[in-house]
Amino acid sequence: MSHFTRSDQPPQEKQAPPTGDLPQNDPKGPPGRALDAVAAPDAVVARDAVAAPGAVAAPDTAPTAAEEEAAPEQKAAPEQKAAPEQKPALDEPTDREEAAPPEGTAGAALPDRGWRDRHPVVARAAAWTTTALAATLVLVTLLLPNDPNRLTPAEFVRIPVEGIAGAALLLLLPQKARRPAAVLAGVVLGLLTLLDLLDIGFVEVLGRGFNVVFDWVLLGDGASFLQDSIGRTGTIGVEIAAVLLVLALLVLPALAVVRLSNLMARHATRAAGTTLVLGTAWVLSAALGLQIAGAPLASRSTSDLVQARMDGVSATLKDERAFAKEAASDPYHHTPGNRLLTALRGKDVIFTFIESYGRSAVQDRLMAPGVDATLAKGTERLRAAGYSARSGWLTSATYGGSSWLGHSTFLSGLWIDNQQRYRTVTAGDHLTLTSAFKRTGAWRTVGIMPGVTKSWPEGKFYGLDHIYDSRELGYKGPKFSWSTMPDQYSLAAFERLEHGKPHDKPLMSEIILTSSHNPWAPLPKTIGWDKVGDGSVYNGIEKAGKRPVDVWQQTDKVRTEYGKSIQYSLNSLISYVEKYGNKNTVLVFLGDHQPVAKVSGDHASRDVPVAIVAHDPDVLKRISDWHWTPSLNPGHKAPVWRMDTFRDRFLKAYGSHPGPATPPAAH
């Protein structure tokens, strides 16, 4: 400012007038320094220095060179008016109190405001960059789709109606309400973005979106899976990153909306005009149906997603009540044991689930050749041992994971596609295939569950006399990623603990094979049954195997290793029947679900193979009307049934029709 330009001439010594010579607020008196500073066009002083008595400089204070130079100018033009106020630039303080000198220093030179004054160009560039980033962040949160297949650039160049409505609301709100509203809007945007990201992750892994009612528990299962796959240290790192991401999603959008609302308040006229133009453009785009790369230019994706989530919560609560009634109504509930499974009496029946064994394994161009060859050879090997096979397709209730949903759907005859349904059915007494065997009293029922590592109270629902979890199978070898033990060892333990022992009743067994579980590295190898022992032989095999981080770098590698894992599980099972099966052996094996989309591909079906193997020809004759393929590998034209229909078909084929016992005839 010109008032404070340093003079080249030495300042003249001039004694300051004593305090109290003239009243500060007397307009007729000689112009004192405080009043001069108020009247000067560019001088900025603190308001308190003008209003408070005694705010003039102390008597002993010597005038500065700037004051000496300014004094004549002020005296010469006492009637000069203040210069018009200039509009502040972005991020410059709008309140004069921010730029005022401290109280009691009226007329002193402006203090240095820091790096903004020293580097005005950099400060302005930083302000514009920060504002642009804030606007971009808000736009991305408004337009982010919840489907990974829609993550394209076209999705982010649309006009979000929610942003227009939000800007209009912030412009109308008074100053006191504007900031809290901006913070709340930013937090809501962050939460919606978090749910969108969860949707994307669930679609990639489970083929469905995230359910805000009952899917939170699955996050803990995901953490356990990570620890088994990448170790504790890596899992802790992922968890820390996830926490930081959540915090960032809650804080950054809020800060961005606050910044943009402040900018609109400082430039209300231009902001109102821009909002009106964008609103008009949105209405015209919606009316004309304008699109960008197949996506509508006029976007309302955020409001649509909010409405969809609200509808989803309502539908979930209704479904819970409806399913509870469905589970309580069972046509076989009162069927007595002596009428169940009469055609299988005396048979050792084994129900085996192969992890992630889906249609992709036998029909994908990359994985199918190896798996199909294994199934073809297996069919011949079993035929040579006196066994026959029939196979078809079942549509699983789950995809990519949540194997327990597939298991319970197959065994209960109910469609269990979410966690709440699973809790409801396992808390009741609905008849399962396994509990049907127990109801007869003709079988000992056991479970081989290498994937169960802790208490499993749901096991009682399945009617198993004894459950061997990972802690009871005697394994002393290494884990193979998520899988606690190789499938061949699980089958060897079953033979040692149950099947190979003398027993007065035939066995009904449920066996879960886990070696084909994601991430498919490292993989075990088939060895001689006499070498399995306590599992310590697998130490060298595990160390020589591939690491998940190496396999998952390329999709083809993941798919190749997945195919190998299925071949290993099938070989283990076929080899077990060859070695330990007998004329009374009946094997039913199937996949629980398709592998994740990275392996099965986008929009893959939920179909899984199912097969029945038996030595007794009469067992397969009873299902001749099923029209299944006479092989371990179901043909393309083999029937496809929903998985929940299998229980009733099986009970009907090998027993009687449902219903209570026939009452005695009246005399």
mmCIF file of C-alpha atoms in Angstrom, residues 227-480:
data_model
loop_
_atom_site.group_PDB
_atom_site.id
_atom_site.type_symbol
_atom_site.label_atom_id
_atom_site.label_comp_id
_atom_site.label_asym_id
_atom_site.label_seq_id
_atom_site.Cartn_x
_atom_site.Cartn_y
_atom_site.Cartn_z
ATOM 1 C CA GLN A 227 -4.938 -64.643 7.573
ATOM 2 C CA ASP A 228 -4.920 -68.182 6.213
ATOM 3 C CA SER A 229 -3.882 -66.947 2.765
ATOM 4 C CA ILE A 230 -1.326 -64.183 3.375
ATOM 5 C CA GLY A 231 -0.415 -64.651 7.031
ATOM 6 C CA ARG A 232 -1.074 -62.613 10.167
ATOM 7 C CA THR A 233 1.279 -59.753 9.297
ATOM 8 C CA GLY A 234 -0.230 -59.240 5.870
ATOM 9 C CA THR A 235 -3.742 -59.437 7.299
ATOM 10 C CA ILE A 236 -2.951 -56.780 9.913
ATOM 11 C CA GLY A 237 -1.677 -54.538 7.139
ATOM 12 C CA VAL A 238 -4.886 -55.032 5.152
ATOM 13 C CA GLU A 239 -7.010 -54.355 8.229
ATOM 14 C CA ILE A 240 -5.115 -51.137 8.992
ATOM 15 C CA ALA A 241 -5.551 -50.019 5.385
ATOM 16 C CA ALA A 242 -9.268 -50.815 5.600
ATOM 17 C CA VAL A 243 -9.670 -48.761 8.782
ATOM 18 C CA LEU A 244 -7.824 -45.822 7.212
ATOM 19 C CA LEU A 245 -10.029 -46.085 4.134
ATOM 20 C CA VAL A 246 -13.184 -45.978 6.253
ATOM 21 C CA LEU A 247 -11.907 -42.930 8.158
ATOM 22 C CA ALA A 248 -10.979 -41.225 4.907
ATOM 23 C CA LEU A 249 -14.447 -41.904 3.487
ATOM 24 C CA LEU A 250 -16.024 -40.316 6.542
ATOM 25 C CA VAL A 251 -13.735 -37.264 6.730
ATOM 26 C CA LEU A 252 -12.651 -36.283 3.216
ATOM 27 C CA PRO A 253 -16.095 -35.976 1.587
ATOM 28 C CA ALA A 254 -17.255 -33.895 4.564
ATOM 29 C CA LEU A 255 -14.290 -31.532 4.186
ATOM 30 C CA ALA A 256 -14.878 -31.364 0.436
ATOM 31 C CA VAL A 257 -18.549 -30.415 0.784
ATOM 32 C CA VAL A 258 -17.717 -27.780 3.437
ATOM 33 C CA ARG A 259 -15.099 -26.224 1.167
ATOM 34 C CA LEU A 260 -17.469 -26.097 -1.795
ATOM 35 C CA SER A 261 -20.276 -24.649 0.336
ATOM 36 C CA ASN A 262 -17.972 -21.876 1.571
ATOM 37 C CA LEU A 263 -16.981 -21.097 -1.993
ATOM 38 C CA MET A 264 -20.627 -20.900 -3.064
ATOM 39 C CA ALA A 265 -21.428 -18.605 -0.140
ATOM 40 C CA ARG A 266 -18.652 -16.174 -1.140
ATOM 41 C CA HIS A 267 -19.827 -16.194 -4.753
ATOM 42 C CA ALA A 268 -23.537 -16.717 -4.228
ATOM 43 C CA THR A 269 -24.669 -15.033 -7.425
ATOM 44 C CA ARG A 270 -22.407 -17.026 -9.702
ATOM 45 C CA ALA A 271 -23.121 -20.232 -7.754
ATOM 46 C CA ALA A 272 -26.882 -19.740 -8.090
ATOM 47 C CA GLY A 273 -26.528 -19.152 -11.814
ATOM 48 C CA THR A 274 -24.358 -22.229 -12.304
ATOM 49 C CA THR A 275 -26.786 -24.366 -10.307
ATOM 50 C CA LEU A 276 -29.683 -23.110 -12.435
ATOM 51 C CA VAL A 277 -27.825 -23.889 -15.663
ATOM 52 C CA LEU A 278 -26.916 -27.404 -14.517
ATOM 53 C CA GLY A 279 -30.452 -28.046 -13.332
ATOM 54 C CA THR A 280 -31.828 -26.990 -16.683
ATOM 55 C CA ALA A 281 -29.301 -29.204 -18.469
ATOM 56 C CA TRP A 282 -30.300 -32.173 -16.297
ATOM 57 C CA VAL A 283 -34.017 -31.701 -17.020
ATOM 58 C CA LEU A 284 -33.419 -31.408 -20.776
ATOM 59 C CA SER A 285 -31.087 -34.438 -20.787
ATOM 60 C CA ALA A 286 -33.626 -36.522 -18.894
ATOM 61 C CA ALA A 287 -36.473 -35.422 -21.152
ATOM 62 C CA LEU A 288 -34.530 -36.144 -24.348
ATOM 63 C CA GLY A 289 -32.990 -39.367 -23.048
ATOM 64 C CA LEU A 290 -29.435 -38.250 -23.827
ATOM 65 C CA GLN A 291 -26.761 -40.864 -23.165
ATOM 66 C CA ILE A 292 -22.972 -41.184 -22.949
ATOM 67 C CA ALA A 293 -21.589 -44.595 -23.915
ATOM 68 C CA GLY A 294 -24.919 -46.190 -23.061
ATOM 69 C CA ALA A 295 -25.286 -44.436 -19.709
ATOM 70 C CA PRO A 296 -27.910 -41.673 -19.244
ATOM 71 C CA LEU A 297 -26.383 -38.192 -19.062
ATOM 72 C CA ALA A 298 -28.935 -37.185 -16.436
ATOM 73 C CA SER A 299 -27.906 -39.298 -13.459
ATOM 74 C CA ARG A 300 -29.889 -40.126 -10.353
ATOM 75 C CA SER A 301 -27.796 -43.155 -9.408
ATOM 76 C CA THR A 302 -27.231 -42.142 -5.783
ATOM 77 C CA SER A 303 -30.920 -41.649 -5.005
ATOM 78 C CA ASP A 304 -31.756 -44.863 -6.881
ATOM 79 C CA LEU A 305 -29.173 -46.798 -4.841
ATOM 80 C CA VAL A 306 -30.490 -45.335 -1.587
ATOM 81 C CA GLN A 307 -34.014 -46.358 -2.552
ATOM 82 C CA ALA A 308 -32.792 -49.825 -3.551
ATOM 83 C CA ARG A 309 -31.063 -50.295 -0.193
ATOM 84 C CA MET A 310 -34.169 -49.215 1.690
ATOM 85 C CA ASP A 311 -36.266 -51.623 -0.371
ATOM 86 C CA GLY A 312 -33.668 -54.338 0.259
ATOM 87 C CA VAL A 313 -33.861 -53.896 4.013
ATOM 88 C CA SER A 314 -37.649 -54.038 3.901
ATOM 89 C CA ALA A 315 -37.591 -57.120 1.662
ATOM 90 C CA THR A 316 -35.053 -58.828 3.949
ATOM 91 C CA LEU A 317 -37.238 -58.343 7.008
ATOM 92 C CA LYS A 318 -40.297 -59.645 5.156
ATOM 93 C CA ASP A 319 -38.323 -62.592 3.795
ATOM 94 C CA GLU A 320 -37.178 -63.523 7.280
ATOM 95 C CA ARG A 321 -40.771 -63.857 8.481
ATOM 96 C CA ALA A 322 -41.908 -65.699 5.362
ATOM 97 C CA PHE A 323 -38.984 -68.137 5.431
ATOM 98 C CA ALA A 324 -39.584 -68.980 9.085
ATOM 99 C CA LYS A 325 -43.072 -70.182 8.115
ATOM 100 C CA GLU A 326 -41.685 -72.105 5.123
ATOM 101 C CA ALA A 327 -39.035 -73.856 7.217
ATOM 102 C CA ALA A 328 -41.656 -74.866 9.778
ATOM 103 C CA SER A 329 -43.762 -76.524 7.083
ATOM 104 C CA ASP A 330 -42.038 -79.778 6.060
ATOM 105 C CA PRO A 331 -43.894 -82.592 4.253
ATOM 106 C CA TYR A 332 -41.443 -85.123 5.735
ATOM 107 C CA HIS A 333 -41.578 -83.735 9.255
ATOM 108 C CA HIS A 334 -43.897 -86.449 10.565
ATOM 109 C CA THR A 335 -42.713 -89.300 8.330
ATOM 110 C CA PRO A 336 -41.574 -92.122 10.648
ATOM 111 C CA GLY A 337 -38.071 -93.509 10.340
ATOM 112 C CA ASN A 338 -39.221 -96.973 9.271
ATOM 113 C CA ARG A 339 -40.583 -95.446 6.054
ATOM 114 C CA LEU A 340 -37.476 -93.441 5.211
ATOM 115 C CA LEU A 341 -34.608 -94.601 2.938
ATOM 116 C CA THR A 342 -35.786 -98.200 2.879
ATOM 117 C CA ALA A 343 -33.999 -98.923 -0.438
ATOM 118 C CA LEU A 344 -30.603 -98.025 1.022
ATOM 119 C CA ARG A 345 -30.674 -100.188 4.145
ATOM 120 C CA GLY A 346 -27.336 -101.890 4.708
ATOM 121 C CA LYS A 347 -25.441 -99.444 2.446
ATOM 122 C CA ASP A 348 -22.521 -97.234 3.497
ATOM 123 C CA VAL A 349 -23.688 -93.883 2.115
ATOM 124 C CA ILE A 350 -21.180 -91.044 1.727
ATOM 125 C CA PHE A 351 -22.235 -87.461 0.912
ATOM 126 C CA THR A 352 -19.174 -85.496 -0.203
ATOM 127 C CA PHE A 353 -18.931 -81.791 -1.022
ATOM 128 C CA ILE A 354 -16.011 -80.661 -3.197
ATOM 129 C CA GLU A 355 -15.159 -77.038 -2.559
ATOM 130 C CA SER A 356 -15.769 -74.634 -5.501
ATOM 131 C CA TYR A 357 -16.455 -77.490 -7.933
ATOM 132 C CA GLY A 358 -18.659 -75.767 -10.519
ATOM 133 C CA ARG A 359 -19.760 -75.982 -14.139
ATOM 134 C CA SER A 360 -16.756 -73.845 -15.160
ATOM 135 C CA ALA A 361 -14.390 -76.617 -14.105
ATOM 136 C CA VAL A 362 -15.781 -79.015 -16.723
ATOM 137 C CA GLN A 363 -16.744 -76.598 -19.505
ATOM 138 C CA ASP A 364 -14.218 -73.734 -19.484
ATOM 139 C CA ARG A 365 -11.747 -73.915 -22.384
ATOM 140 C CA LEU A 366 -8.705 -73.434 -20.128
ATOM 141 C CA MET A 367 -9.637 -75.621 -17.159
ATOM 142 C CA ALA A 368 -11.971 -78.218 -18.681
ATOM 143 C CA PRO A 369 -9.421 -80.317 -20.598
ATOM 144 C CA GLY A 370 -7.610 -81.413 -17.439
ATOM 145 C CA VAL A 371 -10.751 -81.851 -15.322
ATOM 146 C CA ASP A 372 -12.648 -83.656 -18.085
ATOM 147 C CA ALA A 373 -9.744 -86.043 -18.566
ATOM 148 C CA THR A 374 -9.725 -86.779 -14.840
ATOM 149 C CA LEU A 375 -13.461 -87.486 -14.852
ATOM 150 C CA ALA A 376 -13.206 -89.697 -17.949
ATOM 151 C CA LYS A 377 -10.353 -91.731 -16.472
ATOM 152 C CA GLY A 378 -12.151 -91.858 -13.138
ATOM 153 C CA THR A 379 -15.275 -93.268 -14.769
ATOM 154 C CA GLU A 380 -13.197 -96.021 -16.358
ATOM 155 C CA ARG A 381 -11.317 -96.750 -13.145
ATOM 156 C CA LEU A 382 -14.531 -97.084 -11.156
ATOM 157 C CA ARG A 383 -16.159 -99.192 -13.847
ATOM 158 C CA ALA A 384 -13.181 -101.527 -13.705
ATOM 159 C CA ALA A 385 -13.724 -101.806 -9.939
ATOM 160 C CA GLY A 386 -17.372 -102.733 -10.440
ATOM 161 C CA TYR A 387 -18.995 -99.332 -9.926
ATOM 162 C CA SER A 388 -21.387 -97.363 -12.099
ATOM 163 C CA ALA A 389 -22.124 -93.633 -12.070
ATOM 164 C CA ARG A 390 -24.843 -91.168 -13.050
ATOM 165 C CA SER A 391 -24.422 -87.369 -13.067
ATOM 166 C CA GLY A 392 -26.422 -84.182 -13.571
ATOM 167 C CA TRP A 393 -26.503 -80.503 -12.626
ATOM 168 C CA LEU A 394 -27.736 -78.612 -9.587
ATOM 169 C CA THR A 395 -28.105 -74.835 -9.336
ATOM 170 C CA SER A 396 -26.471 -73.720 -6.091
ATOM 171 C CA ALA A 397 -27.969 -71.133 -3.767
ATOM 172 C CA THR A 398 -24.598 -69.423 -3.442
ATOM 173 C CA TYR A 399 -21.715 -68.392 -5.661
ATOM 174 C CA GLY A 400 -18.011 -67.863 -5.084
ATOM 175 C CA GLY A 401 -18.132 -68.592 -1.353
ATOM 176 C CA SER A 402 -20.373 -69.105 1.708
ATOM 177 C CA SER A 403 -20.178 -72.858 1.230
ATOM 178 C CA TRP A 404 -22.415 -73.512 4.246
ATOM 179 C CA LEU A 405 -25.331 -72.009 2.319
ATOM 180 C CA GLY A 406 -24.875 -74.602 -0.417
ATOM 181 C CA HIS A 407 -24.490 -77.430 2.098
ATOM 182 C CA SER A 408 -27.644 -76.498 4.010
ATOM 183 C CA THR A 409 -29.655 -75.952 0.813
ATOM 184 C CA PHE A 410 -28.727 -79.392 -0.535
ATOM 185 C CA LEU A 411 -29.386 -81.226 2.730
ATOM 186 C CA SER A 412 -32.504 -79.388 3.935
ATOM 187 C CA GLY A 413 -34.464 -78.983 0.717
ATOM 188 C CA LEU A 414 -34.876 -75.253 1.423
ATOM 189 C CA TRP A 415 -33.455 -72.384 -0.630
ATOM 190 C CA ILE A 416 -30.912 -70.861 1.764
ATOM 191 C CA ASP A 417 -29.199 -68.007 -0.043
ATOM 192 C CA ASN A 418 -28.390 -65.679 2.857
ATOM 193 C CA GLN A 419 -27.098 -65.766 6.394
ATOM 194 C CA GLN A 420 -30.415 -64.992 8.036
ATOM 195 C CA ARG A 421 -32.103 -67.965 6.352
ATOM 196 C CA TYR A 422 -29.211 -70.156 7.460
ATOM 197 C CA ARG A 423 -29.634 -69.051 11.078
ATOM 198 C CA THR A 424 -33.363 -69.596 10.931
ATOM 199 C CA VAL A 425 -33.237 -73.124 9.541
ATOM 200 C CA THR A 426 -30.361 -74.349 11.708
ATOM 201 C CA ALA A 427 -32.166 -73.100 14.813
ATOM 202 C CA GLY A 428 -35.142 -75.364 14.026
ATOM 203 C CA ASP A 429 -35.739 -79.054 13.474
ATOM 204 C CA HIS A 430 -36.356 -79.170 9.721
ATOM 205 C CA LEU A 431 -35.520 -82.640 8.356
ATOM 206 C CA THR A 432 -32.229 -82.913 6.456
ATOM 207 C CA LEU A 433 -30.895 -85.803 4.401
ATOM 208 C CA THR A 434 -28.405 -86.586 7.136
ATOM 209 C CA SER A 435 -30.956 -86.349 9.957
ATOM 210 C CA ALA A 436 -33.287 -88.598 7.918
ATOM 211 C CA PHE A 437 -30.660 -91.348 8.123
ATOM 212 C CA LYS A 438 -30.406 -90.788 11.862
ATOM 213 C CA ARG A 439 -34.207 -90.904 12.269
ATOM 214 C CA THR A 440 -34.289 -94.413 10.837
ATOM 215 C CA GLY A 441 -32.009 -95.725 13.569
ATOM 216 C CA ALA A 442 -30.396 -97.977 10.948
ATOM 217 C CA TRP A 443 -27.192 -95.972 10.421
ATOM 218 C CA ARG A 444 -24.414 -94.452 12.443
ATOM 219 C CA THR A 445 -24.048 -90.873 11.201
ATOM 220 C CA VAL A 446 -20.691 -89.057 11.251
ATOM 221 C CA GLY A 447 -19.201 -85.902 9.782
ATOM 222 C CA ILE A 448 -15.638 -85.231 8.580
ATOM 223 C CA MET A 449 -15.224 -81.441 8.734
ATOM 224 C CA PRO A 450 -11.601 -80.334 8.215
ATOM 225 C CA GLY A 451 -12.763 -76.759 7.608
ATOM 226 C CA VAL A 452 -14.347 -76.468 11.078
ATOM 227 C CA THR A 453 -11.711 -75.105 13.439
ATOM 228 C CA LYS A 454 -13.811 -74.127 16.449
ATOM 229 C CA SER A 455 -17.141 -74.831 18.121
ATOM 230 C CA TRP A 456 -19.907 -75.468 15.597
ATOM 231 C CA PRO A 457 -23.297 -75.569 17.352
ATOM 232 C CA GLU A 458 -25.168 -75.855 14.031
ATOM 233 C CA GLY A 459 -23.801 -79.394 13.745
ATOM 234 C CA LYS A 460 -26.664 -80.671 15.925
ATOM 235 C CA PHE A 461 -29.138 -79.571 13.265
ATOM 236 C CA TYR A 462 -27.692 -82.069 10.771
ATOM 237 C CA GLY A 463 -28.334 -85.090 12.967
ATOM 238 C CA LEU A 464 -24.760 -86.382 13.115
ATOM 239 C CA ASP A 465 -23.810 -88.777 15.882
ATOM 240 C CA HIS A 466 -20.252 -87.473 15.847
ATOM 241 C CA ILE A 467 -18.452 -84.642 14.074
ATOM 242 C CA TYR A 468 -14.706 -84.843 13.486
ATOM 243 C CA ASP A 469 -13.469 -81.287 13.034
ATOM 244 C CA SER A 470 -9.912 -80.221 12.209
ATOM 245 C CA ARG A 471 -8.856 -80.709 15.842
ATOM 246 C CA GLU A 472 -9.956 -84.355 15.980
ATOM 247 C CA LEU A 473 -8.513 -85.672 12.735
ATOM 248 C CA GLY A 474 -4.954 -86.033 14.077
ATOM 249 C CA TYR A 475 -3.253 -83.996 11.354
ATOM 250 C CA LYS A 476 0.382 -83.016 12.052
ATOM 251 C CA GLY A 477 1.276 -81.510 8.697
ATOM 252 C CA PRO A 478 1.186 -77.935 7.332
ATOM 253 C CA LYS A 479 -1.851 -75.980 6.197
ATOM 254 C CA PHE A 480 -2.248 -75.477 2.471
#
